[in-house]
PDB file of C-alpha atoms in Angstrom:
ATOM      1  CA  UNK A1246       0.001   0.048   0.006  1.00  0.00           C
ATOM      2  CA  UNK A1247       2.858   2.392   0.729  1.00  0.00           C
ATOM      3  CA  UNK A1248       4.464   1.782  -2.474  1.00  0.00           C
ATOM      4  CA  UNK A1249       1.299   2.358  -4.332  1.00  0.00           C
ATOM      5  CA  UNK A1250       0.804   5.854  -2.517  1.00  0.00           C
ATOM      6  CA  UNK A1251       4.461   6.745  -3.332  1.00  0.00           C
ATOM      7  CA  UNK A1252       3.962   5.646  -6.861  1.00  0.00           C
ATOM      8  CA  UNK A1253       0.868   7.989  -7.252  1.00  0.00           C
ATOM      9  CA  UNK A1254       2.773  11.031  -5.862  1.00  0.00           C
ATOM     10  CA  UNK A1255       5.608  10.159  -8.338  1.00  0.00           C
ATOM     11  CA  UNK A1256       2.962  10.058 -11.184  1.00  0.00           C
ATOM     12  CA  UNK A1257       1.539  13.514  -9.990  1.00  0.00           C
ATOM     13  CA  UNK A1258       5.027  14.915  -9.983  1.00  0.00           C
ATOM     14  CA  UNK A1259       5.974  13.643 -13.371  1.00  0.00           C
ATOM     15  CA  UNK A1260       2.616  14.895 -14.872  1.00  0.00           C
ATOM     16  CA  UNK A1261       3.497  18.384 -13.577  1.00  0.00           C
ATOM     17  CA  UNK A1262       6.973  18.234 -15.028  1.00  0.00           C
ATOM     18  CA  UNK A1263       5.635  17.081 -18.230  1.00  0.00           C
ATOM     19  CA  UNK A1264       2.905  19.839 -18.469  1.00  0.00           C
ATOM     20  CA  UNK A1265       5.686  22.242 -17.660  1.00  0.00           C
ATOM     21  CA  UNK A1266       7.702  21.615 -20.741  1.00  0.00           C
ATOM     22  CA  UNK A1267      11.412  21.153 -20.753  1.00  0.00           C
ATOM     23  CA  UNK A1268      13.206  21.621 -17.417  1.00  0.00           C
ATOM     24  CA  UNK A1269      16.207  23.894 -16.908  1.00  0.00           C
ATOM     25  CA  UNK A1270      17.822  21.629 -14.157  1.00  0.00           C
ATOM     26  CA  UNK A1271      20.307  18.846 -15.021  1.00  0.00           C
ATOM     27  CA  UNK A1272      19.465  15.258 -14.549  1.00  0.00           C
ATOM     28  CA  UNK A1273      20.393  13.773 -11.052  1.00  0.00           C
ATOM     29  CA  UNK A1274      22.892  10.914 -10.999  1.00  0.00           C
ATOM     30  CA  UNK A1275      21.387   8.224  -8.886  1.00  0.00           C
ATOM     31  CA  UNK A1276      23.573   6.470  -6.409  1.00  0.00           C
ATOM     32  CA  UNK A1277      23.691   2.783  -6.158  1.00  0.00           C
ATOM     33  CA  UNK A1278      20.806   1.166  -4.523  1.00  0.00           C
ATOM     34  CA  UNK A1279      22.416  -2.236  -4.403  1.00  0.00           C
ATOM     35  CA  UNK A1280      25.726  -3.191  -3.732  1.00  0.00           C
ATOM     36  CA  UNK A1281      27.767  -5.824  -5.349  1.00  0.00           C
ATOM     37  CA  UNK A1282      26.826  -8.496  -2.864  1.00  0.00           C
ATOM     38  CA  UNK A1283      23.116  -7.861  -2.953  1.00  0.00           C
ATOM     39  CA  UNK A1284      23.438  -7.613  -6.857  1.00  0.00           C
ATOM     40  CA  UNK A1285      25.028 -11.148  -6.812  1.00  0.00           C
ATOM     41  CA  UNK A1286      22.423 -12.514  -4.183  1.00  0.00           C
ATOM     42  CA  UNK A1287      19.715 -11.107  -6.291  1.00  0.00           C
ATOM     43  CA  UNK A1288      20.915 -12.861  -9.508  1.00  0.00           C
ATOM     44  CA  UNK A1289      21.274 -16.107  -7.672  1.00  0.00           C
ATOM     45  CA  UNK A1290      17.860 -15.772  -6.117  1.00  0.00           C
ATOM     46  CA  UNK A1291      16.483 -15.318  -9.664  1.00  0.00           C
ATOM     47  CA  UNK A1292      17.772 -18.871 -10.464  1.00  0.00           C
ATOM     48  CA  UNK A1293      20.823 -17.740 -12.539  1.00  0.00           C
ATOM     49  CA  UNK A1294      18.409 -16.058 -14.941  1.00  0.00           C
ATOM     50  CA  UNK A1295      21.052 -14.383 -17.383  1.00  0.00           C
ATOM     51  CA  UNK A1296      21.284 -10.596 -17.498  1.00  0.00           C
ATOM     52  CA  UNK A1297      20.259  -8.830 -20.691  1.00  0.00           C
ATOM     53  CA  UNK A1298      22.988  -6.912 -22.681  1.00  0.00           C
ATOM     54  CA  UNK A1299      21.470  -3.781 -24.134  1.00  0.00           C
ATOM     55  CA  UNK A1300      23.428  -1.375 -26.585  1.00  0.00           C
ATOM     56  CA  UNK A1301      24.011   2.254 -26.050  1.00  0.00           C
ATOM     57  CA  UNK A1302      21.236   4.492 -27.482  1.00  0.00           C
ATOM     58  CA  UNK A1303      18.420   1.546 -27.216  1.00  0.00           C
ATOM     59  CA  UNK A1304      15.102   2.329 -25.707  1.00  0.00           C
ATOM     60  CA  UNK A1305      14.482  -0.108 -22.844  1.00  0.00           C
ATOM     61  CA  UNK A1306      11.029   0.949 -21.868  1.00  0.00           C
ATOM     62  CA  UNK A1307       8.631   3.849 -23.567  1.00  0.00           C
ATOM     63  CA  UNK A1308       6.384   6.070 -21.520  1.00  0.00           C
ATOM     64  CA  UNK A1309       2.870   5.033 -21.797  1.00  0.00           C
ATOM     65  CA  UNK A1310       3.613   1.531 -22.507  1.00  0.00           C
ATOM     66  CA  UNK A1311       2.352  -1.431 -20.157  1.00  0.00           C
ATOM     67  CA  UNK A1312       5.171  -2.642 -17.861  1.00  0.00           C
ATOM     68  CA  UNK A1313       5.960  -6.326 -17.160  1.00  0.00           C
ATOM     69  CA  UNK A1314       9.502  -5.983 -15.621  1.00  0.00           C
ATOM     70  CA  UNK A1315      11.537  -3.923 -13.522  1.00  0.00           C
ATOM     71  CA  UNK A1316      15.238  -3.702 -14.284  1.00  0.00           C
ATOM     72  CA  UNK A1317      18.311  -3.699 -12.117  1.00  0.00           C
ATOM     73  CA  UNK A1318      21.476  -2.226 -13.833  1.00  0.00           C
ATOM     74  CA  UNK A1319      24.306  -4.626 -13.499  1.00  0.00           C
ATOM     75  CA  UNK A1320      26.772  -2.256 -15.468  1.00  0.00           C
ATOM     76  CA  UNK A1321      26.534   0.666 -17.649  1.00  0.00           C
ATOM     77  CA  UNK A1322      24.249   3.723 -17.422  1.00  0.00           C
ATOM     78  CA  UNK A1323      20.565   4.279 -18.332  1.00  0.00           C
ATOM     79  CA  UNK A1324      18.873   7.632 -18.747  1.00  0.00           C
ATOM     80  CA  UNK A1325      15.236   8.060 -17.668  1.00  0.00           C
ATOM     81  CA  UNK A1326      13.443  10.775 -19.556  1.00  0.00           C
ATOM     82  CA  UNK A1327      10.152  12.528 -19.458  1.00  0.00           C
ATOM     83  CA  UNK A1328       9.425  13.983 -22.854  1.00  0.00           C
ATOM     84  CA  UNK A1329      12.559  15.232 -24.207  1.00  0.00           C
ATOM     85  CA  UNK A1330      14.194  15.984 -20.835  1.00  0.00           C
ATOM     86  CA  UNK A1331      16.336  13.589 -18.891  1.00  0.00           C
ATOM     87  CA  UNK A1332      15.496  13.523 -15.356  1.00  0.00           C
ATOM     88  CA  UNK A1333      17.552  11.043 -14.032  1.00  0.00           C
ATOM     89  CA  UNK A1334      20.659   8.741 -14.766  1.00  0.00           C
ATOM     90  CA  UNK A1335      20.972   5.355 -13.356  1.00  0.00           C
ATOM     91  CA  UNK A1336      24.365   3.414 -12.777  1.00  0.00           C
ATOM     92  CA  UNK A1337      25.325   0.051 -11.797  1.00  0.00           C
ATOM     93  CA  UNK A1338      23.362  -1.129  -8.753  1.00  0.00           C
ATOM     94  CA  UNK A1339      20.483   1.026  -9.650  1.00  0.00           C
ATOM     95  CA  UNK A1340      16.995   0.017 -10.756  1.00  0.00           C
ATOM     96  CA  UNK A1341      13.878   1.321 -12.617  1.00  0.00           C
ATOM     97  CA  UNK A1342      10.636   0.373 -13.642  1.00  0.00           C
ATOM     98  CA  UNK A1343       9.375  -0.874 -10.224  1.00  0.00           C
ATOM     99  CA  UNK A1344       6.209   1.289 -10.189  1.00  0.00           C
ATOM    100  CA  UNK A1345       4.759  -0.506 -13.155  1.00  0.00           C
ATOM    101  CA  UNK A1346       4.882  -3.838 -11.106  1.00  0.00           C
ATOM    102  CA  UNK A1347       3.497  -2.238  -7.819  1.00  0.00           C
ATOM    103  CA  UNK A1348       0.379  -0.736  -9.209  1.00  0.00           C
ATOM    104  CA  UNK A1349       0.248  -2.320 -12.708  1.00  0.00           C
ATOM    105  CA  UNK A1350      -0.037   1.172 -14.231  1.00  0.00           C
ATOM    106  CA  UNK A1351       1.621   2.448 -17.811  1.00  0.00           C
ATOM    107  CA  UNK A1352       5.283   3.479 -17.836  1.00  0.00           C
ATOM    108  CA  UNK A1353       5.545   6.965 -16.534  1.00  0.00           C
ATOM    109  CA  UNK A1354       8.766   7.634 -18.232  1.00  0.00           C
ATOM    110  CA  UNK A1355      11.308   6.433 -20.930  1.00  0.00           C
ATOM    111  CA  UNK A1356      14.427   4.412 -20.130  1.00  0.00           C
ATOM    112  CA  UNK A1357      17.097   4.572 -22.831  1.00  0.00           C
ATOM    113  CA  UNK A1358      20.654   2.963 -22.281  1.00  0.00           C
ATOM    114  CA  UNK A1359      23.118   5.749 -22.254  1.00  0.00           C
ATOM    115  CA  UNK A1360      26.143   3.317 -22.609  1.00  0.00           C
ATOM    116  CA  UNK A1361      26.347  -0.384 -23.433  1.00  0.00           C
ATOM    117  CA  UNK A1362      24.748  -1.885 -20.241  1.00  0.00           C
ATOM    118  CA  UNK A1363      23.618  -5.177 -18.819  1.00  0.00           C
ATOM    119  CA  UNK A1364      20.329  -5.377 -17.214  1.00  0.00           C
ATOM    120  CA  UNK A1365      18.611  -7.967 -14.970  1.00  0.00           C
ATOM    121  CA  UNK A1366      14.930  -8.098 -15.834  1.00  0.00           C
ATOM    122  CA  UNK A1367      12.619  -8.992 -12.889  1.00  0.00           C
ATOM    123  CA  UNK A1368       8.859 -10.061 -13.554  1.00  0.00           C
ATOM    124  CA  UNK A1369       6.057  -9.141 -11.090  1.00  0.00           C
ATOM    125  CA  UNK A1370       5.962 -12.648  -9.619  1.00  0.00           C
ATOM    126  CA  UNK A1371       9.568 -12.702  -8.799  1.00  0.00           C
ATOM    127  CA  UNK A1372       9.269  -8.984  -7.480  1.00  0.00           C
ATOM    128  CA  UNK A1373       6.528  -9.935  -5.147  1.00  0.00           C
ATOM    129  CA  UNK A1374       8.504 -12.966  -3.927  1.00  0.00           C
ATOM    130  CA  UNK A1375      11.692 -11.088  -3.531  1.00  0.00           C
ATOM    131  CA  UNK A1376       9.998  -8.370  -1.532  1.00  0.00           C
ATOM    132  CA  UNK A1377       8.557 -11.126   0.812  1.00  0.00           C
ATOM    133  CA  UNK A1378      11.734 -13.229   0.986  1.00  0.00           C
ATOM    134  CA  UNK A1379      14.582 -10.359   1.145  1.00  0.00           C
ATOM    135  CA  UNK A1380      13.225  -7.680   3.543  1.00  0.00           C
ATOM    136  CA  UNK A1381      16.504  -5.717   2.825  1.00  0.00           C
ATOM    137  CA  UNK A1382      15.533  -5.543  -1.079  1.00  0.00           C
ATOM    138  CA  UNK A1383      11.936  -4.283  -0.104  1.00  0.00           C
ATOM    139  CA  UNK A1384      13.707  -1.616   2.285  1.00  0.00           C
ATOM    140  CA  UNK A1385      16.142  -0.488  -0.379  1.00  0.00           C
ATOM    141  CA  UNK A1386      13.297  -0.398  -2.912  1.00  0.00           C
ATOM    142  CA  UNK A1387      11.083   1.763  -0.771  1.00  0.00           C
ATOM    143  CA  UNK A1388      14.381   3.975  -0.062  1.00  0.00           C
ATOM    144  CA  UNK A1389      15.012   4.386  -3.651  1.00  0.00           C
ATOM    145  CA  UNK A1390      11.308   5.256  -4.429  1.00  0.00           C
ATOM    146  CA  UNK A1391      11.393   8.001  -1.766  1.00  0.00           C
ATOM    147  CA  UNK A1392      14.532   9.404  -2.956  1.00  0.00           C
ATOM    148  CA  UNK A1393      13.140   9.544  -6.633  1.00  0.00           C
ATOM    149  CA  UNK A1394       9.896  11.203  -5.193  1.00  0.00           C
ATOM    150  CA  UNK A1395      12.068  13.739  -3.389  1.00  0.00           C
ATOM    151  CA  UNK A1396      14.088  14.501  -6.278  1.00  0.00           C
ATOM    152  CA  UNK A1397      11.027  14.924  -8.726  1.00  0.00           C
ATOM    153  CA  UNK A1398       9.077  17.108  -5.780  1.00  0.00           C
ATOM    154  CA  UNK A1399      12.283  19.362  -5.859  1.00  0.00           C
ATOM    155  CA  UNK A1400      12.079  19.790  -9.656  1.00  0.00           C
ATOM    156  CA  UNK A1401       8.461  20.663  -9.484  1.00  0.00           C
ATOM    157  CA  UNK A1402       8.997  23.194  -6.571  1.00  0.00           C
ATOM    158  CA  UNK A1403      11.339  24.975  -8.949  1.00  0.00           C
ATOM    159  CA  UNK A1404       8.925  25.441 -11.732  1.00  0.00           C
ATOM    160  CA  UNK A1405       7.486  29.091 -12.234  1.00  0.00           C
ATOM    161  CA  UNK A1406       4.031  29.563 -10.624  1.00  0.00           C
TER     162      UNK A1406
END
C-alpha cells in the first residue's frame, strides 16, 4: 500500500513536470541502490537468469507502455526521460521500472541505455517473491522510491508559478 501511495505521488510530480515543458535543471545521477554483494544474491535468487546486454542508444521501456518488468542495472548507465528531458541517470546497482509492477500502471517515463549496459529483468511474480523473501531488498526499494519522489518534488518546486 505504501509503495502504491508513493507511486501515485511520483506520477503526479511527473505529470506536473511534463505539463511544464522542458526543465532547466540537470538530471540527477542516482547512487547505487544495491551493492555488488546484494546484486549477486539477487541474481542467484532469480535462479541464474542471465542478465540482458543492451546496446547504447537503445530504448528499454517507453512512457505510456504497459510494464511487465522492472530492471536492475548490472553495469553501464541508463537515462530516464520525461518527454525530451532527461530527469535521472541510473548506474550499476540502480533500478527502475518498479512502479509498473507495484500498481500495474503504464510506464511514467522512457528509459534509454546511455552506454552499453547489462540489465537484470525482474517480472512481477519474482518481484513480489523477492520483496517477501528479502526484507533488505524491499527496504532498499522503498528508499529508492522515496529518493526519486524527493528529487522530482524538488524539480516541481522550482517550476515557475
